[in-house]
């Protein structure tokens, strides 16, 4: 059997607008909520007094502000059981106690809504949620990673305020294997449309049957409700503009209408675009489409406006993945959805900052392990040219799919919402239905997941056939048998996605030549071999697990989470980040010193994930000798101590186990500077260099913000980095001075962080200590532009002030 998948796509993603003239109104409801932690009797009642509750704006994660919970006495490690902390009931959930939170907000119904259709649209509630309006349960979610809408047209009061109340529950500790956060962690919107004629939820399905550099064909379908329409044709007007605002297409279409048809889906238009600007990783061009649904009298009944990209993807065992006819290798990250000190709160700027950092280090791919991320994340991946493997679940069990409803009841609801929400994003190149499922024989139908996969794929194909479908897994069902064949589930998927077991690709490829291979998780400790030992001409690519340290999945108290990333939880790169950069960006000359401080032999799920603990400073003890790596993609590296050469070493490019990382043993320490110089054969001048210096004592605090376009939209963030520096402005490692922060002006503190995952300090509040001389405070703008002054006061020191401004929101 030969499998060759050729897929082309135009993608549209919803743009949140305040209004579409009078036809569709979208209002953001993120502001003006009140919150209280705990399960509170009668909190849904309109008459409940919430005056003592906390004022909050969304997105909001109530779990992040809860105190750390140390392991119980019988969970603590000892010499006979050094990893006992890993089995603590809260180690996977970030040592935060599970709980319930309530949110309340008033809503004044506008008289212009009378006779129209009014919806509440929730981007997600973690981990389960129930929504009440005026004391009545009106909807909710059993799987908080997906959104939902509630029609409240007939339930609104127009003569007095309405009260929206939301109960959010984080479930039991065993309901997730990682820190999930809790609460209203994504956007909440109010949507007003015509009552009888409107575009339905996630209405558009856009495909491109033919994409070439000189021409693209585009098909647009939409789900439309026309409840009382008596005509024989629906009228839809389509406009498409390019990124510069130029109108490139405009047409009014008459769509045959039969109210007896079985679906609400209509083919709106077939379009031909000459010389399209194709979407790819380096030039992610996005168009804009505006669709208007016209009423019988010619007025606009409803409309949607969305951005979209045109691109073609092709899959084959011969070359893996092609984008617009060119081979592309997925160079990726598999991480959880949380955002460090912000917890699960899905701030677009926090997501953007991570994507920008990943792009800088050569990443072009993110796997959304193990659940759908926010719509804002998908929009940003479209904008930055990130290729996404979009994953729905961890395990196909009630325990890991919300914990409130049986999974067999859950997935028929979840798949349509997930696929219809994300199917038009050009960034999405593969669907993943789950993670490491073949390890569980007791999934529904007791056939190691084969039948549940087939059932889900039939439903998925109902809504999208433009991408392959996979399940990430250990390829050998180690609990099934001892033979060498892949697990049965692997044989069913379009793509063979193996976690950590890339060494099986060659053998499985020979026996099953139709298979296409993706290393859905790769470990940091195997970095280098697990990339270079693959046949890069044929594989689809890989996603390194946990490249950014995150809360949850702790290897043991006092660490609050995963610490094997190449970036720490404050987004500071570790020395090993430059090793990865040298792999992912082979054309950028790179050399970087990483001094080995200790080793970590941690094993996780039968895979060694522990890596050497390294630093890249030159403040050491006199008389010591140090082992270090120089990370480089050059041919040769010279090491110099205070200008004296310590020799040259070749980069063993032909040895995948040693390529790009050169080990130097017993380097003597002497105060001054250590420098690595990288050379290419035949060139005497270094193509890259990295110098580390012995610093002086702390002289002052250096404060720097990262967002010059900080917007007063109530959502935008400013990351402010504080460094303890010497008289020559060099960061002083080892400095751990406690800092206190104070804000004046239209902003608030929403997070404080340093790179120390073992710290018992909170990630919320107004104080944080330096760690290795660094810390960060994260500020959130308000809706009012103005000057913001940050005061940073070190313990027993004088405050340092730093002024910023927020700009008028467009």
Tab-separated table of C-alpha atoms in Angstrom, residues 396 407 411 444-457 489 492:
chain	number	residue	atom	x	y	z
A	396	UNK	CA	-9.220	8.548	25.960
A	407	UNK	CA	-15.289	10.009	27.546
A	411	UNK	CA	-15.843	13.003	22.133
A	444	UNK	CA	-13.432	1.462	25.205
A	445	UNK	CA	-13.781	-1.772	23.174
A	446	UNK	CA	-10.609	-3.194	24.805
A	447	UNK	CA	-8.613	-3.334	21.563
A	448	UNK	CA	-5.808	-0.957	22.535
A	449	UNK	CA	-7.555	2.081	21.071
A	450	UNK	CA	-8.125	0.885	17.494
A	451	UNK	CA	-11.925	1.065	17.466
A	452	UNK	CA	-12.149	4.406	19.331
A	453	UNK	CA	-9.687	5.872	16.833
A	454	UNK	CA	-11.695	4.671	13.847
A	455	UNK	CA	-14.910	6.070	15.299
A	456	UNK	CA	-13.358	9.475	15.977
A	457	UNK	CA	-11.732	9.668	12.568
A	489	UNK	CA	-2.991	1.717	16.702
A	492	UNK	CA	-4.395	2.765	11.647
